[in-house]
mmCIF file of C-alpha atoms in Angstrom:
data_model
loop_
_atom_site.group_PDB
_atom_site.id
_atom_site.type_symbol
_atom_site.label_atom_id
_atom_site.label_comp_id
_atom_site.label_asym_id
_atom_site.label_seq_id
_atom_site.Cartn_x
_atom_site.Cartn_y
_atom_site.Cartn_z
ATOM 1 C CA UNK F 1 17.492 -11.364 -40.370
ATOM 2 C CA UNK F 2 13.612 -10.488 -40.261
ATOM 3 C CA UNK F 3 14.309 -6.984 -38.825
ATOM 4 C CA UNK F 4 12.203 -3.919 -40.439
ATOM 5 C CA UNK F 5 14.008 -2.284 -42.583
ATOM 6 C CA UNK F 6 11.555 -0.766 -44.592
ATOM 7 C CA UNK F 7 9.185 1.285 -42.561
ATOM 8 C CA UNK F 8 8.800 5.115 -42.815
ATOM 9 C CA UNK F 9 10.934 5.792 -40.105
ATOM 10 C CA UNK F 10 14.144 4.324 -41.757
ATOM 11 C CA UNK F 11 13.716 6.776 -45.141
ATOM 12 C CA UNK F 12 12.414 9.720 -42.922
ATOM 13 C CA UNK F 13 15.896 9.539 -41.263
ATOM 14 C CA UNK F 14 17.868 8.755 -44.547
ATOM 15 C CA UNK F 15 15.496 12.295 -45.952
ATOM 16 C CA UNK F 16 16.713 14.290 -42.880
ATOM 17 C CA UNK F 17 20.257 13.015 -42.174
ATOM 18 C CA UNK F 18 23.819 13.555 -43.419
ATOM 19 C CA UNK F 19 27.040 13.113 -42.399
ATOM 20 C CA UNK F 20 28.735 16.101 -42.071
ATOM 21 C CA UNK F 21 32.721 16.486 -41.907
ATOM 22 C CA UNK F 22 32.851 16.561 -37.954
ATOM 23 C CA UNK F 23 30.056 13.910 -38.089
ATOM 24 C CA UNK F 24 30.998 9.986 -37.133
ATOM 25 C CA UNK F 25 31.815 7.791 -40.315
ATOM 26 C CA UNK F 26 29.811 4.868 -39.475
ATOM 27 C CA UNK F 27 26.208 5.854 -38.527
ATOM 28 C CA UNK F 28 23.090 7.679 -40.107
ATOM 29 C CA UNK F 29 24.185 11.041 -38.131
ATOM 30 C CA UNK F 30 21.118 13.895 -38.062
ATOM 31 C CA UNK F 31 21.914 16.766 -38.770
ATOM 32 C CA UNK F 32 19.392 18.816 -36.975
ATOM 33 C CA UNK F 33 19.132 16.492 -33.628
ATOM 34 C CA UNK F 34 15.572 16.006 -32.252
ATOM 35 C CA UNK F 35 14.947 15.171 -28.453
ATOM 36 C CA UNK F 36 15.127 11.293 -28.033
ATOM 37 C CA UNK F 37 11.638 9.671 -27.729
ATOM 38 C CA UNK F 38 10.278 8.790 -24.183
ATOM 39 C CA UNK F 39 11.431 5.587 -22.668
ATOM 40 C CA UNK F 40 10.189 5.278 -19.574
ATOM 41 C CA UNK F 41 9.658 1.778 -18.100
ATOM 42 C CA UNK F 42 9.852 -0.251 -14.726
ATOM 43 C CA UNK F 43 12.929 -2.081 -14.366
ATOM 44 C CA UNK F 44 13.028 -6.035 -13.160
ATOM 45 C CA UNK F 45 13.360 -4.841 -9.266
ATOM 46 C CA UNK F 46 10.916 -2.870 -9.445
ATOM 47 C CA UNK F 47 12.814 0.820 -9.638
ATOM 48 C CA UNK F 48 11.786 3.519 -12.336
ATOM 49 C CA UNK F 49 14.007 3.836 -15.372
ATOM 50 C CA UNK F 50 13.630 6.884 -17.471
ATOM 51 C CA UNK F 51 16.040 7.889 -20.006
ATOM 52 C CA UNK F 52 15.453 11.551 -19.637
ATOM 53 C CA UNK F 53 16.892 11.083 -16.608
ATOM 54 C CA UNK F 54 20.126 10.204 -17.970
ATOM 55 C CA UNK F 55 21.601 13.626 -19.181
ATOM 56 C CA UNK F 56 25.130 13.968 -18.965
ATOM 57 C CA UNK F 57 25.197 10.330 -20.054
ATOM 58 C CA UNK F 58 25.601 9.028 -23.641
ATOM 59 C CA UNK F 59 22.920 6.496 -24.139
ATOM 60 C CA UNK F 60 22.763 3.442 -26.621
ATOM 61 C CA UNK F 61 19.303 2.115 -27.205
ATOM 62 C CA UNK F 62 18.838 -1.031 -28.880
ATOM 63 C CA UNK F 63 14.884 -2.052 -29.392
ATOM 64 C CA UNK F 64 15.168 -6.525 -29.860
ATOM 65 C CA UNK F 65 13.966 -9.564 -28.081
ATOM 66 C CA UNK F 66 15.594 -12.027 -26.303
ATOM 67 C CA UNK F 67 14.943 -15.227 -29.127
ATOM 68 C CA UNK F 68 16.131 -13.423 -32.110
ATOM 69 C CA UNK F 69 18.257 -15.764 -33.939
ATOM 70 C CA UNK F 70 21.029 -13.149 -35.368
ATOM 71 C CA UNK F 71 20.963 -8.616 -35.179
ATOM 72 C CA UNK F 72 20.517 -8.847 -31.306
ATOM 73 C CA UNK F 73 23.273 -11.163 -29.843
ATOM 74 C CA UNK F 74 25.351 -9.599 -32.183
ATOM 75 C CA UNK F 75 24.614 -6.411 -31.907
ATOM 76 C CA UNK F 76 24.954 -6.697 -28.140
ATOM 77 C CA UNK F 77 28.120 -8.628 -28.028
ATOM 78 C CA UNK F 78 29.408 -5.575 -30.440
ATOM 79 C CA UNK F 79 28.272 -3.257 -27.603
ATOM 80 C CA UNK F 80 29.823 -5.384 -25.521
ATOM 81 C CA UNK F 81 33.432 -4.930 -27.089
ATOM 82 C CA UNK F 82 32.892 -1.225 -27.459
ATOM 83 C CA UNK F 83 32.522 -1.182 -23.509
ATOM 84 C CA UNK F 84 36.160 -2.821 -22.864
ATOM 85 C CA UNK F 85 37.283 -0.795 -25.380
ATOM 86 C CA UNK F 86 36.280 2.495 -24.244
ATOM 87 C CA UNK F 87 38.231 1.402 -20.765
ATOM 88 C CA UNK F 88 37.577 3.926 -17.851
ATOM 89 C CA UNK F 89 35.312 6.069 -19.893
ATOM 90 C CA UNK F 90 32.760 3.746 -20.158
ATOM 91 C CA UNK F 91 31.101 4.797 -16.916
ATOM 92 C CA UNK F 92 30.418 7.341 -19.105
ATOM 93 C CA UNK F 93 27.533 5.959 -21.624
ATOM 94 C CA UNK F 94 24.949 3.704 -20.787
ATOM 95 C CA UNK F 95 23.705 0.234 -23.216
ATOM 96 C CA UNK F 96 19.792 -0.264 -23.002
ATOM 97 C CA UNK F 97 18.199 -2.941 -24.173
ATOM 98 C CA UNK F 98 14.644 -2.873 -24.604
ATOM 99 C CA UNK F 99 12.440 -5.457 -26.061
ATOM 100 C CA UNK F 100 9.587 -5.570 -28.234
ATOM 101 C CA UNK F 101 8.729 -8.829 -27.366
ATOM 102 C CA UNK F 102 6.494 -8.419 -23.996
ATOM 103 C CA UNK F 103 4.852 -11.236 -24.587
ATOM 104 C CA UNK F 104 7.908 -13.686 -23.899
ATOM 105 C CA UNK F 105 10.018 -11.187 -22.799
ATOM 106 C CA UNK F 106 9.437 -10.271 -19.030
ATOM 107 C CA UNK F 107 11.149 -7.722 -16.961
ATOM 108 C CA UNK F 108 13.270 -10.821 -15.449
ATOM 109 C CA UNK F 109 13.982 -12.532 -18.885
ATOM 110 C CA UNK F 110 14.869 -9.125 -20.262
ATOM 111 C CA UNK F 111 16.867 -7.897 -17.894
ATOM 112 C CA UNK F 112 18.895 -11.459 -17.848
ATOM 113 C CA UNK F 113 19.627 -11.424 -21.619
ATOM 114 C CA UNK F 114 21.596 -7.971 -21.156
ATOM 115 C CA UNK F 115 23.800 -9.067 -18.260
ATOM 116 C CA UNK F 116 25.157 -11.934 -20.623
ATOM 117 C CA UNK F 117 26.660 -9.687 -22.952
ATOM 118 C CA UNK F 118 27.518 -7.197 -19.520
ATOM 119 C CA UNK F 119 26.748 -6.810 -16.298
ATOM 120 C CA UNK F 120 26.189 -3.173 -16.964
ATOM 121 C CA UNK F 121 23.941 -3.270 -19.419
ATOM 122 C CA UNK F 122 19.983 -2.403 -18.890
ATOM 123 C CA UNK F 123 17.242 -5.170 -20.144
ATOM 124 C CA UNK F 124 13.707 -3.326 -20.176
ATOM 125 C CA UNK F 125 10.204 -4.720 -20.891
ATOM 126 C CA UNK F 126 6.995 -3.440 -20.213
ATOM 127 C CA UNK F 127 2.911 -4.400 -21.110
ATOM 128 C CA UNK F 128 2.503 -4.767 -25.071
ATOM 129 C CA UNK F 129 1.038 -1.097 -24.559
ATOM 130 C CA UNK F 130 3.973 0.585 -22.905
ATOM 131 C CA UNK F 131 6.136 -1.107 -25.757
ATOM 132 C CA UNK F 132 3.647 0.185 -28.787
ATOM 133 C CA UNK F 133 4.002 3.692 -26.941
ATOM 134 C CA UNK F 134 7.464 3.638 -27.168
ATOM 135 C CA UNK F 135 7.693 2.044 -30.799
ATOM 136 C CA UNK F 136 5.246 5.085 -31.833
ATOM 137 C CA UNK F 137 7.511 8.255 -29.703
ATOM 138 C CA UNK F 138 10.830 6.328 -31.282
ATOM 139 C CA UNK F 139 9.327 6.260 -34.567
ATOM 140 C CA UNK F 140 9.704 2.061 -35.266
ATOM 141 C CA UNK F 141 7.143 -0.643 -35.721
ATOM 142 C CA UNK F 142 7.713 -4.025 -34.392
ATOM 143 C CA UNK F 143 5.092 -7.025 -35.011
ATOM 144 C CA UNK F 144 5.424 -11.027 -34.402
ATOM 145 C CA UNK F 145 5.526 -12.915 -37.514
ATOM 146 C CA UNK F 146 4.015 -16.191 -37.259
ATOM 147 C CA UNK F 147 1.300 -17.149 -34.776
ATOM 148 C CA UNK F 148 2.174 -16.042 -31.173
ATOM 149 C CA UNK F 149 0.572 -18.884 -29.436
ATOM 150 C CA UNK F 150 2.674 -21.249 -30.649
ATOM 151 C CA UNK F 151 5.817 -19.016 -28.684
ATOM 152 C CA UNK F 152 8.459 -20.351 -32.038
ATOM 153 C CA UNK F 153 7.516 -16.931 -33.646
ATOM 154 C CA UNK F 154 10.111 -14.031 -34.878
ATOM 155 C CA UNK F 155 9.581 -10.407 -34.453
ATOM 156 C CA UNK F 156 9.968 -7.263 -37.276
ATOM 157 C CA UNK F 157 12.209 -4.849 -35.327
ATOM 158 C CA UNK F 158 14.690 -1.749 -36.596
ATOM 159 C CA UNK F 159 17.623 -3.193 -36.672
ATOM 160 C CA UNK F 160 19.818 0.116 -35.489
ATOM 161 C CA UNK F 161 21.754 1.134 -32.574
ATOM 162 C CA UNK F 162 20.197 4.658 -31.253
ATOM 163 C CA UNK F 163 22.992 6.920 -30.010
ATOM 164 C CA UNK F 164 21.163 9.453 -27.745
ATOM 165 C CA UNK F 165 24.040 12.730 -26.671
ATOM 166 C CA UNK F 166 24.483 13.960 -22.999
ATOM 167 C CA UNK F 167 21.764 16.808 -23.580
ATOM 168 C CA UNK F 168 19.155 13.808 -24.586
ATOM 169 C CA UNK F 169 18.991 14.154 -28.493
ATOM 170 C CA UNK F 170 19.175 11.754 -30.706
ATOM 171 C CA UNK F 171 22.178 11.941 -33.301
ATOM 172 C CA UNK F 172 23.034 8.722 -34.575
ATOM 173 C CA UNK F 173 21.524 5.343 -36.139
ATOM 174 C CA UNK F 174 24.164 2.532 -36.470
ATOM 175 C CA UNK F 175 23.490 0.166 -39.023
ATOM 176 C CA UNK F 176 24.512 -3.845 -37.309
ATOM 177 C CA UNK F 177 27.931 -5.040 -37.873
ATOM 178 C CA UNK F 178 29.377 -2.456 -36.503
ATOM 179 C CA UNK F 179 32.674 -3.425 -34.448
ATOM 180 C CA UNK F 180 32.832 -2.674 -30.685
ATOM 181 C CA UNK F 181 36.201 -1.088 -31.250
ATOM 182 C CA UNK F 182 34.829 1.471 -34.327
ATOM 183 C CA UNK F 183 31.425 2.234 -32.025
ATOM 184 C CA UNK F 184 34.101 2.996 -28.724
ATOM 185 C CA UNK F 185 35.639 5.606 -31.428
ATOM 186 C CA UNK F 186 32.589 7.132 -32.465
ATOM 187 C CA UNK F 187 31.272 7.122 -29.237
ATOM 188 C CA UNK F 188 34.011 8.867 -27.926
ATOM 189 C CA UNK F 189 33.129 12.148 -30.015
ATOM 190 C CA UNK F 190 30.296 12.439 -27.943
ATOM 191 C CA UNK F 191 31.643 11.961 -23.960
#
């Protein structure tokens, strides 16, 4: 796994966040929530998606790219099983997938990676700027490693699962390897 795990961001949150006793067991849970970042991007057909948009709604973000060889598929197949699990609630909490990969990612090949975990879930790209925009208001770096014209390159990415609350702040970072069934539960403290 070539994900970042060592940029500012991740010890900024583990300076600011605790788990309190109400708080879910699992994730890196803030205790002072701050306003998500902006994420606003044009989705494969063409219509706007914005995630401020989406109050009322508990949001998972997930920032990957479609040929990572391990944290992605898994975390998205995880996301997948917390979906079933959380039955008729899930209509309820939305799974966005965004990559950080523009450059091989497209809107198309995005958006076609999320529907084969679900056919609910959101797959997002945008130009390498709109991406390093929303890397810089989510706090994250992600880079290629290797040389990007020969396309067999990884990318550095935060590995976590961003759960974003129903007023739009963000309150918990999952760690991967968390099981659907364990995410449904924790994300059920926030519906």
């Amino acid at each position: 796994m070539r994900s970042l795990r060592r940029t500012a961001f991740p010890l900024l949150v583990m300076a600011t966040a605790a788990c309190g006793p109400d708080a879910p067991r699992r994730g890196i849970v803030f205790d002072e929530p701050a306003p998500a970042g902006a994420l606003a991007l044009t989705r494969f057909t063409g219509e706007p998606f914005d995630i401020a948009a989406l109050r009322d709604t508990v949001v998972l973000v997930y920032f990957g790219y479609t040929h990572c060889p391990d944290v992605c598929p898994t975390t998205l197949s995880d996301w997948a099983g917390a979906r079933r699990a959380l039955g008729d609630r899930a209509d309820r909490v939305r799974f966005v997938f965004v990559t950080v990969d523009p450059l091989r990612d497209t809107k198309e090949v995005a958006h076609g990676y999320a529907l084969q975990f679900d056919s609910s879930f959101v797959g997002l790209s945008g130009t390498p700027e709109e991406i390093k925009a929303i890397g810089e208001a989510w706090h994250f770096a992600a880079y290629p490693e290797g040389d990007t014209r020969s396309r067999d390159y990884s990318v550095a990415h935060p590995a976590y699962t961003y759960l974003v609350d129903r007023r739009g702040r963000l309150r918990v970072l999952y760690e991967p390897g968390v099981r659907g069934e364990d995410l449904a539960a924790e994300i059920r403290e926030f519906l």
